[in-house]
Amino acid sequence: MAHSLHYSTAFRRRWALQSLITIQKLCFTSNSESTVLHGFAGGGIILGNHGKRLTPALAYIDQTYLSGSVHDNLTNYKLFQRIRDTEIFYSTFEQNQFAVAVSPLPVTSCKNLRVSPDEVENPMDVVSRNSVRRCIGMGVHALQRRGTREILVDPCGDAEVAAEGAYLAAFVYDELKSVARQTIKPHITCYTNHLASSSSSGASVKEDMLAAWQRGRILAMSQNLARKWMEMPANYLSPSAFAQQAASVFDGMSQVRTNIRSSEWCREHRLNGLLSVGAGSRRHVAFVEIIYEGDPARCKNHVALVGKGVTFDSGGISLKRSTGMEEMRADMGGAAVVASTVYGLASLGVPVNVRAYLPLCENMPGGGAMRPGDVIRMANGLTVQVDNTDAEGRLILADALHIACKHPDFVGEEPSLIIDVATLTGAISAALGDEFTGVFSNHAASHKAAAAIWHSAEAPSSSLATETEEDIEPIEDTEDEEEVEVGLQIEQPLMRLSPARGPTLWDCLRTSATIRGDRVWNLPLLSTIPLCEQAHLADLVNVTGGSNAKKGGSGTAAAFLNFFVPRHIPWMHLDIAGVMRPDLRQGYMRKGMAGSKCIDAKPENVGCRSSPA
């Protein structure tokens, strides 16, 4: 019985290989304009397979050249139902070798997805987006290993997602290796020959598919830009080098302008948190501003993005352990994600105004480094007692958040929304593992007017301009709260907003992240009282000690940042320390740094849009 089963499997595989050889011969011998892969010798094509069902691309080849025999035999013999990984079949014609990579696509129920099926491209059950990315990514990896330089990709029902999977999978940072050891970077193209282009409707479908492919390519290349920066060694990517590279990617984009501020500018505007963190390194700090005006008519209505940019974090005087310290070259991941997000927005021409702020420095234990016990006077007037120099990210973010709210060149122009991104705390990994981004937000971000910033084209320039008396409730001051407010001398209105009646900013971000394949989780802001009570030398302490030393480290960091954002401005803090490396179980990204894509670049998913795409 075992011998019979082995023979049957071998027979089915030989039949499949013979069918693909037949396809290859038909492709290269046909002189008609409908030739499937004419002139594509030595390359490869990636096709998806839904168990018994074929993707439209594979079905087209089957029906056009093989009279449906592939579908019939797959149904009868169930050849690919046992496949759990990509299968590659080779064929030759006139001494040219061609590879066909067939990857599995699990079928998912439509009710579990938020993606509408394309009736023309995908008449079968809808496949989850990550399954498409995984299918295409596995095929790209398999063909890259065999040295394929030209790859055609089956859109698998969603050309945008297929492009993301292909380009994210093809990326590898090996620029510093010798040429012989570098991975081949293939030229990737969307396969559209299975679409009829004779009619106007067919041409329109093909045009839409290529537009979706181009959009997915831009999104993937933007994320790959962040991955490249995060992978670069610190001796190649100093703060000044990062500033120059971040500015150079926007060359030729008329709607984007960049400013690289020197340490003298930072000193003039009292960015003492940034200057103190960078004082231990011989490399000077830099502060980068990236201003994208996708909607010039409403330039005052903008979203502010802030990214932590510590190009190497040794911990300073509070030195880190040597294990894993080499990965601290990626502690500028927040700045990389923010810069690449603006690049994606500008490349797609999204009608939104964004101002990005990147505080860049190194945290080193040099002779001028800040010491535990030092007190820093921040740009907003608060003083901070430094109890741990390894909690440096919140210090530079605090300065950047203050500039985002009260920039000296844009007096009176407050952002409608602030999002900061940072590889801030290792505690977020303890809380959420390595699959989730931790999200914190203030009370203004939970209000319905804040959600309108994300969605509505009619969002007001002031996020709370549409408030009514019914939406505002007085706060009953407690003795502790009054002591904290008076002691810090923070001008805060004694009012709070009622909870949102409808989608909040968190709901918008979660939807956007789900579409992009990221996982996010909403976490609460912790009490700010311990940060004040334990600071006997200053207004605040940068970390809590004693019984609170190992409790809620991520929430404590977010609570610290909350002191530097006015209450009436919606603010969200994304801690991406747990997801700085990709989840290899997804199958479409290699080992290394992941970047991030949870800030979606679609106009309907980015704040302050002025018109639909």
mmCIF file of N, CA and C in Angstrom, residues 175-280:
data_model
loop_
_atom_site.group_PDB
_atom_site.id
_atom_site.type_symbol
_atom_site.label_atom_id
_atom_site.label_comp_id
_atom_site.label_asym_id
_atom_site.label_seq_id
_atom_site.Cartn_x
_atom_site.Cartn_y
_atom_site.Cartn_z
ATOM 1 N N GLU A 175 24.063 45.604 1.516
ATOM 2 C CA GLU A 175 24.903 46.526 0.757
ATOM 3 C C GLU A 175 26.355 46.497 1.210
ATOM 4 N N LEU A 176 26.600 46.096 2.450
ATOM 5 C CA LEU A 176 27.958 46.103 2.980
ATOM 6 C C LEU A 176 28.680 44.777 2.751
ATOM 7 N N LYS A 177 28.011 43.810 2.147
ATOM 8 C CA LYS A 177 28.647 42.540 1.821
ATOM 9 C C LYS A 177 29.348 42.646 0.469
ATOM 10 N N SER A 178 30.268 41.728 0.232
ATOM 11 C CA SER A 178 30.902 41.679 -1.083
ATOM 12 C C SER A 178 29.860 41.307 -2.130
ATOM 13 N N VAL A 179 30.114 41.691 -3.366
ATOM 14 C CA VAL A 179 29.129 41.495 -4.430
ATOM 15 C C VAL A 179 28.761 40.024 -4.574
ATOM 16 N N ALA A 180 29.729 39.146 -4.417
ATOM 17 C CA ALA A 180 29.470 37.717 -4.592
ATOM 18 C C ALA A 180 28.515 37.176 -3.537
ATOM 19 N N ARG A 181 28.441 37.826 -2.391
ATOM 20 C CA ARG A 181 27.592 37.352 -1.302
ATOM 21 C C ARG A 181 26.248 38.078 -1.228
ATOM 22 N N GLN A 182 26.009 39.006 -2.120
ATOM 23 C CA GLN A 182 24.751 39.744 -2.090
ATOM 24 C C GLN A 182 23.631 38.943 -2.741
ATOM 25 N N THR A 183 22.434 39.125 -2.221
ATOM 26 C CA THR A 183 21.251 38.474 -2.775
ATOM 27 C C THR A 183 20.796 39.214 -4.026
ATOM 28 N N ILE A 184 20.392 38.463 -5.028
ATOM 29 C CA ILE A 184 19.921 39.075 -6.273
ATOM 30 C C ILE A 184 18.634 39.846 -6.006
ATOM 31 N N LYS A 185 18.579 41.072 -6.507
ATOM 32 C CA LYS A 185 17.374 41.899 -6.391
ATOM 33 C C LYS A 185 16.601 41.790 -7.706
ATOM 34 N N PRO A 186 15.553 40.987 -7.753
ATOM 35 C CA PRO A 186 14.864 40.747 -9.026
ATOM 36 C C PRO A 186 14.007 41.925 -9.460
ATOM 37 N N HIS A 187 13.763 41.993 -10.755
ATOM 38 C CA HIS A 187 12.804 42.952 -11.303
ATOM 39 C C HIS A 187 11.427 42.298 -11.251
ATOM 40 N N ILE A 188 10.486 42.940 -10.560
ATOM 41 C CA ILE A 188 9.177 42.333 -10.290
ATOM 42 C C ILE A 188 8.108 43.074 -11.079
ATOM 43 N N THR A 189 7.231 42.315 -11.733
ATOM 44 C CA THR A 189 6.180 42.884 -12.570
ATOM 45 C C THR A 189 4.865 42.182 -12.286
ATOM 46 N N CYS A 190 3.782 42.930 -12.380
ATOM 47 C CA CYS A 190 2.449 42.353 -12.206
ATOM 48 C C CYS A 190 2.029 41.637 -13.487
ATOM 49 N N TYR A 191 1.519 40.427 -13.352
ATOM 50 C CA TYR A 191 1.067 39.645 -14.502
ATOM 51 C C TYR A 191 -0.395 39.991 -14.795
ATOM 52 N N THR A 192 -0.647 40.538 -15.985
ATOM 53 C CA THR A 192 -2.005 40.969 -16.346
ATOM 54 C C THR A 192 -2.467 40.408 -17.680
ATOM 55 N N ASN A 193 -1.711 39.514 -18.301
ATOM 56 C CA ASN A 193 -2.087 39.019 -19.625
ATOM 57 C C ASN A 193 -3.362 38.193 -19.613
ATOM 58 N N HIS A 194 -3.786 37.750 -18.421
ATOM 59 C CA HIS A 194 -5.014 36.960 -18.363
ATOM 60 C C HIS A 194 -6.256 37.836 -18.430
ATOM 61 N N LEU A 195 -6.072 39.169 -18.406
ATOM 62 C CA LEU A 195 -7.202 40.086 -18.504
ATOM 63 C C LEU A 195 -7.430 40.459 -19.959
ATOM 64 N N ALA A 196 -8.671 40.406 -20.388
ATOM 65 C CA ALA A 196 -9.002 40.776 -21.763
ATOM 66 C C ALA A 196 -8.901 42.282 -21.916
ATOM 67 N N SER A 197 -8.096 42.743 -22.878
ATOM 68 C CA SER A 197 -7.901 44.178 -23.089
ATOM 69 C C SER A 197 -8.547 44.674 -24.374
ATOM 70 N N SER A 198 -9.286 43.788 -25.061
ATOM 71 C CA SER A 198 -9.900 44.192 -26.322
ATOM 72 C C SER A 198 -11.064 45.145 -26.097
ATOM 73 N N SER A 199 -11.828 44.945 -25.019
ATOM 74 C CA SER A 199 -12.966 45.806 -24.735
ATOM 75 C C SER A 199 -12.552 46.946 -23.822
ATOM 76 N N SER A 200 -13.381 47.989 -23.790
ATOM 77 C CA SER A 200 -13.083 49.138 -22.931
ATOM 78 C C SER A 200 -13.140 48.758 -21.465
ATOM 79 N N SER A 201 -14.086 47.873 -21.095
ATOM 80 C CA SER A 201 -14.189 47.448 -19.698
ATOM 81 C C SER A 201 -12.966 46.642 -19.285
ATOM 82 N N GLY A 202 -12.489 45.761 -20.182
ATOM 83 C CA GLY A 202 -11.297 44.984 -19.872
ATOM 84 C C GLY A 202 -10.074 45.860 -19.723
ATOM 85 N N ALA A 203 -9.949 46.864 -20.589
ATOM 86 C CA ALA A 203 -8.819 47.786 -20.478
ATOM 87 C C ALA A 203 -8.884 48.577 -19.185
ATOM 88 N N SER A 204 -10.103 48.944 -18.772
ATOM 89 C CA SER A 204 -10.267 49.685 -17.525
ATOM 90 C C SER A 204 -9.874 48.838 -16.323
ATOM 91 N N VAL A 205 -10.266 47.558 -16.340
ATOM 92 C CA VAL A 205 -9.903 46.658 -15.244
ATOM 93 C C VAL A 205 -8.390 46.506 -15.159
ATOM 94 N N LYS A 206 -7.743 46.350 -16.304
ATOM 95 C CA LYS A 206 -6.285 46.211 -16.324
ATOM 96 C C LYS A 206 -5.617 47.480 -15.822
ATOM 97 N N GLU A 207 -6.148 48.630 -16.231
ATOM 98 C CA GLU A 207 -5.584 49.902 -15.778
ATOM 99 C C GLU A 207 -5.731 50.059 -14.268
ATOM 100 N N ASP A 208 -6.896 49.688 -13.741
ATOM 101 C CA ASP A 208 -7.113 49.764 -12.295
ATOM 102 C C ASP A 208 -6.180 48.816 -11.548
ATOM 103 N N MET A 209 -5.967 47.639 -12.125
ATOM 104 C CA MET A 209 -5.092 46.672 -11.470
ATOM 105 C C MET A 209 -3.655 47.177 -11.429
ATOM 106 N N LEU A 210 -3.186 47.755 -12.527
ATOM 107 C CA LEU A 210 -1.826 48.283 -12.553
ATOM 108 C C LEU A 210 -1.677 49.473 -11.611
ATOM 109 N N ALA A 211 -2.744 50.283 -11.485
ATOM 110 C CA ALA A 211 -2.706 51.400 -10.538
ATOM 111 C C ALA A 211 -2.627 50.881 -9.105
ATOM 112 N N ALA A 212 -3.396 49.828 -8.808
ATOM 113 C CA ALA A 212 -3.336 49.225 -7.471
ATOM 114 C C ALA A 212 -1.962 48.617 -7.215
ATOM 115 N N TRP A 213 -1.388 47.988 -8.231
ATOM 116 C CA TRP A 213 -0.041 47.421 -8.094
ATOM 117 C C TRP A 213 0.974 48.523 -7.791
ATOM 118 N N GLN A 214 0.877 49.638 -8.508
ATOM 119 C CA GLN A 214 1.806 50.742 -8.286
ATOM 120 C C GLN A 214 1.662 51.303 -6.880
ATOM 121 N N ARG A 215 0.433 51.395 -6.411
ATOM 122 C CA ARG A 215 0.201 51.876 -5.049
ATOM 123 C C ARG A 215 0.816 50.931 -4.020
ATOM 124 N N GLY A 216 0.605 49.630 -4.197
ATOM 125 C CA GLY A 216 1.205 48.662 -3.284
ATOM 126 C C GLY A 216 2.717 48.698 -3.327
ATOM 127 N N ARG A 217 3.282 48.922 -4.514
ATOM 128 C CA ARG A 217 4.740 49.021 -4.638
ATOM 129 C C ARG A 217 5.272 50.215 -3.848
ATOM 130 N N ILE A 218 4.583 51.362 -3.934
ATOM 131 C CA ILE A 218 5.026 52.550 -3.204
ATOM 132 C C ILE A 218 4.940 52.318 -1.699
ATOM 133 N N LEU A 219 3.849 51.704 -1.244
ATOM 134 C CA LEU A 219 3.708 51.428 0.185
ATOM 135 C C LEU A 219 4.821 50.505 0.679
ATOM 136 N N ALA A 220 5.118 49.464 -0.101
ATOM 137 C CA ALA A 220 6.169 48.530 0.300
ATOM 138 C C ALA A 220 7.541 49.190 0.259
ATOM 139 N N MET A 221 7.810 49.986 -0.774
ATOM 140 C CA MET A 221 9.104 50.647 -0.864
ATOM 141 C C MET A 221 9.286 51.668 0.254
ATOM 142 N N SER A 222 8.191 52.298 0.687
ATOM 143 C CA SER A 222 8.283 53.223 1.819
ATOM 144 C C SER A 222 8.670 52.473 3.085
ATOM 145 N N GLN A 223 8.046 51.326 3.306
ATOM 146 C CA GLN A 223 8.402 50.529 4.481
ATOM 147 C C GLN A 223 9.826 49.999 4.363
ATOM 148 N N ASN A 224 10.232 49.608 3.164
ATOM 149 C CA ASN A 224 11.606 49.129 2.971
ATOM 150 C C ASN A 224 12.626 50.227 3.234
ATOM 151 N N LEU A 225 12.242 51.480 2.981
ATOM 152 C CA LEU A 225 13.131 52.596 3.291
ATOM 153 C C LEU A 225 13.389 52.666 4.790
ATOM 154 N N ALA A 226 12.326 52.509 5.586
ATOM 155 C CA ALA A 226 12.497 52.487 7.042
ATOM 156 C C ALA A 226 13.327 51.283 7.472
ATOM 157 N N ARG A 227 13.098 50.133 6.840
ATOM 158 C CA ARG A 227 13.866 48.934 7.185
ATOM 159 C C ARG A 227 15.346 49.126 6.883
ATOM 160 N N LYS A 228 15.651 49.786 5.773
ATOM 161 C CA LYS A 228 17.051 50.031 5.416
ATOM 162 C C LYS A 228 17.728 50.901 6.464
ATOM 163 N N TRP A 229 17.070 51.997 6.854
ATOM 164 C CA TRP A 229 17.665 52.880 7.852
ATOM 165 C C TRP A 229 17.855 52.162 9.187
ATOM 166 N N MET A 230 16.882 51.346 9.575
ATOM 167 C CA MET A 230 16.991 50.642 10.851
ATOM 168 C C MET A 230 18.091 49.590 10.834
ATOM 169 N N GLU A 231 18.408 49.059 9.665
ATOM 170 C CA GLU A 231 19.456 48.045 9.562
ATOM 171 C C GLU A 231 20.852 48.653 9.512
ATOM 172 N N MET A 232 20.980 49.891 9.080
ATOM 173 C CA MET A 232 22.304 50.470 8.864
ATOM 174 C C MET A 232 23.079 50.575 10.172
ATOM 175 N N PRO A 233 24.360 50.194 10.169
ATOM 176 C CA PRO A 233 25.182 50.311 11.386
ATOM 177 C C PRO A 233 25.304 51.763 11.824
ATOM 178 N N ALA A 234 25.505 51.956 13.123
ATOM 179 C CA ALA A 234 25.551 53.311 13.668
ATOM 180 C C ALA A 234 26.745 54.099 13.152
ATOM 181 N N ASN A 235 27.835 53.424 12.781
ATOM 182 C CA ASN A 235 28.976 54.172 12.249
ATOM 183 C C ASN A 235 28.743 54.628 10.809
ATOM 184 N N TYR A 236 27.710 54.098 10.158
ATOM 185 C CA TYR A 236 27.316 54.561 8.834
ATOM 186 C C TYR A 236 26.151 55.548 8.908
ATOM 187 N N LEU A 237 25.384 55.498 9.979
ATOM 188 C CA LEU A 237 24.191 56.344 10.100
ATOM 189 C C LEU A 237 24.255 57.119 11.412
ATOM 190 N N SER A 238 25.089 58.130 11.436
ATOM 191 C CA SER A 238 25.154 59.036 12.582
ATOM 192 C C SER A 238 23.960 59.983 12.520
ATOM 193 N N PRO A 239 23.707 60.775 13.562
ATOM 194 C CA PRO A 239 22.586 61.720 13.502
ATOM 195 C C PRO A 239 22.641 62.649 12.291
ATOM 196 N N SER A 240 23.817 63.191 11.994
ATOM 197 C CA SER A 240 23.920 64.096 10.844
ATOM 198 C C SER A 240 23.737 63.349 9.530
ATOM 199 N N ALA A 241 24.273 62.114 9.432
ATOM 200 C CA ALA A 241 24.105 61.328 8.210
ATOM 201 C C ALA A 241 22.648 60.949 8.001
ATOM 202 N N PHE A 242 21.963 60.591 9.083
ATOM 203 C CA PHE A 242 20.546 60.260 8.982
ATOM 204 C C PHE A 242 19.749 61.482 8.532
ATOM 205 N N ALA A 243 20.083 62.643 9.091
ATOM 206 C CA ALA A 243 19.386 63.868 8.700
ATOM 207 C C ALA A 243 19.557 64.148 7.215
ATOM 208 N N GLN A 244 20.775 63.977 6.713
ATOM 209 C CA GLN A 244 21.027 64.219 5.295
ATOM 210 C C GLN A 244 20.292 63.211 4.414
ATOM 211 N N GLN A 245 20.289 61.943 4.820
ATOM 212 C CA GLN A 245 19.597 60.932 4.028
ATOM 213 C C GLN A 245 18.089 61.142 4.049
ATOM 214 N N ALA A 246 17.551 61.493 5.223
ATOM 215 C CA ALA A 246 16.112 61.728 5.316
ATOM 216 C C ALA A 246 15.689 62.897 4.443
ATOM 217 N N ALA A 247 16.533 63.915 4.354
ATOM 218 C CA ALA A 247 16.209 65.072 3.515
ATOM 219 C C ALA A 247 16.379 64.752 2.035
ATOM 220 N N SER A 248 17.363 63.919 1.707
ATOM 221 C CA SER A 248 17.670 63.661 0.297
ATOM 222 C C SER A 248 16.587 62.849 -0.404
ATOM 223 N N VAL A 249 15.835 62.018 0.326
ATOM 224 C CA VAL A 249 14.817 61.199 -0.335
ATOM 225 C C VAL A 249 13.676 62.053 -0.877
ATOM 226 N N PHE A 250 13.577 63.302 -0.413
ATOM 227 C CA PHE A 250 12.510 64.184 -0.881
ATOM 228 C C PHE A 250 12.974 65.141 -1.973
ATOM 229 N N ASP A 251 14.193 64.949 -2.461
ATOM 230 C CA ASP A 251 14.672 65.778 -3.562
ATOM 231 C C ASP A 251 13.769 65.590 -4.781
ATOM 232 N N GLY A 252 13.370 66.681 -5.378
ATOM 233 C CA GLY A 252 12.506 66.612 -6.545
ATOM 234 C C GLY A 252 11.028 66.623 -6.222
ATOM 235 N N MET A 253 10.657 66.568 -4.942
ATOM 236 C CA MET A 253 9.252 66.635 -4.544
ATOM 237 C C MET A 253 8.935 68.072 -4.156
ATOM 238 N N SER A 254 8.258 68.777 -5.041
ATOM 239 C CA SER A 254 8.024 70.208 -4.833
ATOM 240 C C SER A 254 7.115 70.490 -3.648
ATOM 241 N N GLN A 255 6.260 69.520 -3.286
ATOM 242 C CA GLN A 255 5.319 69.756 -2.196
ATOM 243 C C GLN A 255 5.915 69.441 -0.827
ATOM 244 N N VAL A 256 7.197 69.062 -0.797
ATOM 245 C CA VAL A 256 7.863 68.730 0.463
ATOM 246 C C VAL A 256 9.082 69.628 0.633
ATOM 247 N N ARG A 257 9.224 70.176 1.813
ATOM 248 C CA ARG A 257 10.449 70.908 2.136
ATOM 249 C C ARG A 257 10.977 70.414 3.478
ATOM 250 N N THR A 258 12.282 70.423 3.607
ATOM 251 C CA THR A 258 12.927 69.899 4.809
ATOM 252 C C THR A 258 13.847 70.953 5.403
ATOM 253 N N ASN A 259 13.961 70.924 6.715
ATOM 254 C CA ASN A 259 14.887 71.792 7.444
ATOM 255 C C ASN A 259 15.705 70.925 8.393
ATOM 256 N N ILE A 260 17.009 71.055 8.330
ATOM 257 C CA ILE A 260 17.898 70.357 9.259
ATOM 258 C C ILE A 260 18.431 71.388 10.244
ATOM 259 N N ARG A 261 17.978 71.286 11.482
ATOM 260 C CA ARG A 261 18.371 72.239 12.516
ATOM 261 C C ARG A 261 19.623 71.739 13.234
ATOM 262 N N SER A 262 20.532 72.648 13.492
ATOM 263 C CA SER A 262 21.797 72.305 14.138
ATOM 264 C C SER A 262 21.644 72.307 15.653
ATOM 265 N N SER A 263 22.713 71.913 16.330
ATOM 266 C CA SER A 263 22.698 71.927 17.792
ATOM 267 C C SER A 263 22.588 73.353 18.323
ATOM 268 N N GLU A 264 23.110 74.337 17.570
ATOM 269 C CA GLU A 264 22.970 75.731 17.996
ATOM 270 C C GLU A 264 21.505 76.153 17.992
ATOM 271 N N TRP A 265 20.751 75.733 16.975
ATOM 272 C CA TRP A 265 19.321 76.036 16.927
ATOM 273 C C TRP A 265 18.601 75.373 18.097
ATOM 274 N N CYS A 266 18.971 74.132 18.394
ATOM 275 C CA CYS A 266 18.358 73.424 19.524
ATOM 276 C C CYS A 266 18.656 74.138 20.839
ATOM 277 N N ARG A 267 19.868 74.647 20.972
ATOM 278 C CA ARG A 267 20.227 75.366 22.196
ATOM 279 C C ARG A 267 19.469 76.687 22.291
ATOM 280 N N GLU A 268 19.288 77.349 21.160
ATOM 281 C CA GLU A 268 18.567 78.617 21.150
ATOM 282 C C GLU A 268 17.112 78.436 21.571
ATOM 283 N N HIS A 269 16.517 77.304 21.185
ATOM 284 C CA HIS A 269 15.108 77.060 21.503
ATOM 285 C C HIS A 269 14.940 76.121 22.698
ATOM 286 N N ARG A 270 15.988 75.961 23.470
ATOM 287 C CA ARG A 270 15.962 75.270 24.768
ATOM 288 C C ARG A 270 15.503 73.816 24.657
ATOM 289 N N LEU A 271 15.971 73.118 23.650
ATOM 290 C CA LEU A 271 15.688 71.687 23.547
ATOM 291 C C LEU A 271 16.724 70.934 24.378
ATOM 292 N N ASN A 272 16.657 71.160 25.676
ATOM 293 C CA ASN A 272 17.690 70.645 26.572
ATOM 294 C C ASN A 272 17.599 69.139 26.778
ATOM 295 N N GLY A 273 16.419 68.562 26.582
ATOM 296 C CA GLY A 273 16.317 67.114 26.668
ATOM 297 C C GLY A 273 17.133 66.447 25.576
ATOM 298 N N LEU A 274 16.997 66.928 24.346
ATOM 299 C CA LEU A 274 17.769 66.393 23.222
ATOM 300 C C LEU A 274 19.255 66.651 23.402
ATOM 301 N N LEU A 275 19.612 67.856 23.813
ATOM 302 C CA LEU A 275 21.027 68.195 23.987
ATOM 303 C C LEU A 275 21.668 67.387 25.105
ATOM 304 N N SER A 276 20.928 67.133 26.180
ATOM 305 C CA SER A 276 21.484 66.375 27.305
ATOM 306 C C SER A 276 21.730 64.925 26.923
ATOM 307 N N VAL A 277 20.803 64.327 26.183
ATOM 308 C CA VAL A 277 20.982 62.933 25.774
ATOM 309 C C VAL A 277 22.179 62.805 24.840
ATOM 310 N N GLY A 278 22.351 63.757 23.930
ATOM 311 C CA GLY A 278 23.439 63.675 22.965
ATOM 312 C C GLY A 278 24.767 64.189 23.462
ATOM 313 N N ALA A 279 24.828 64.672 24.711
ATOM 314 C CA ALA A 279 26.065 65.285 25.210
ATOM 315 C C ALA A 279 27.193 64.284 25.390
ATOM 316 N N GLY A 280 26.873 63.005 25.543
ATOM 317 C CA GLY A 280 27.916 62.006 25.762
ATOM 318 C C GLY A 280 28.563 61.502 24.493
#
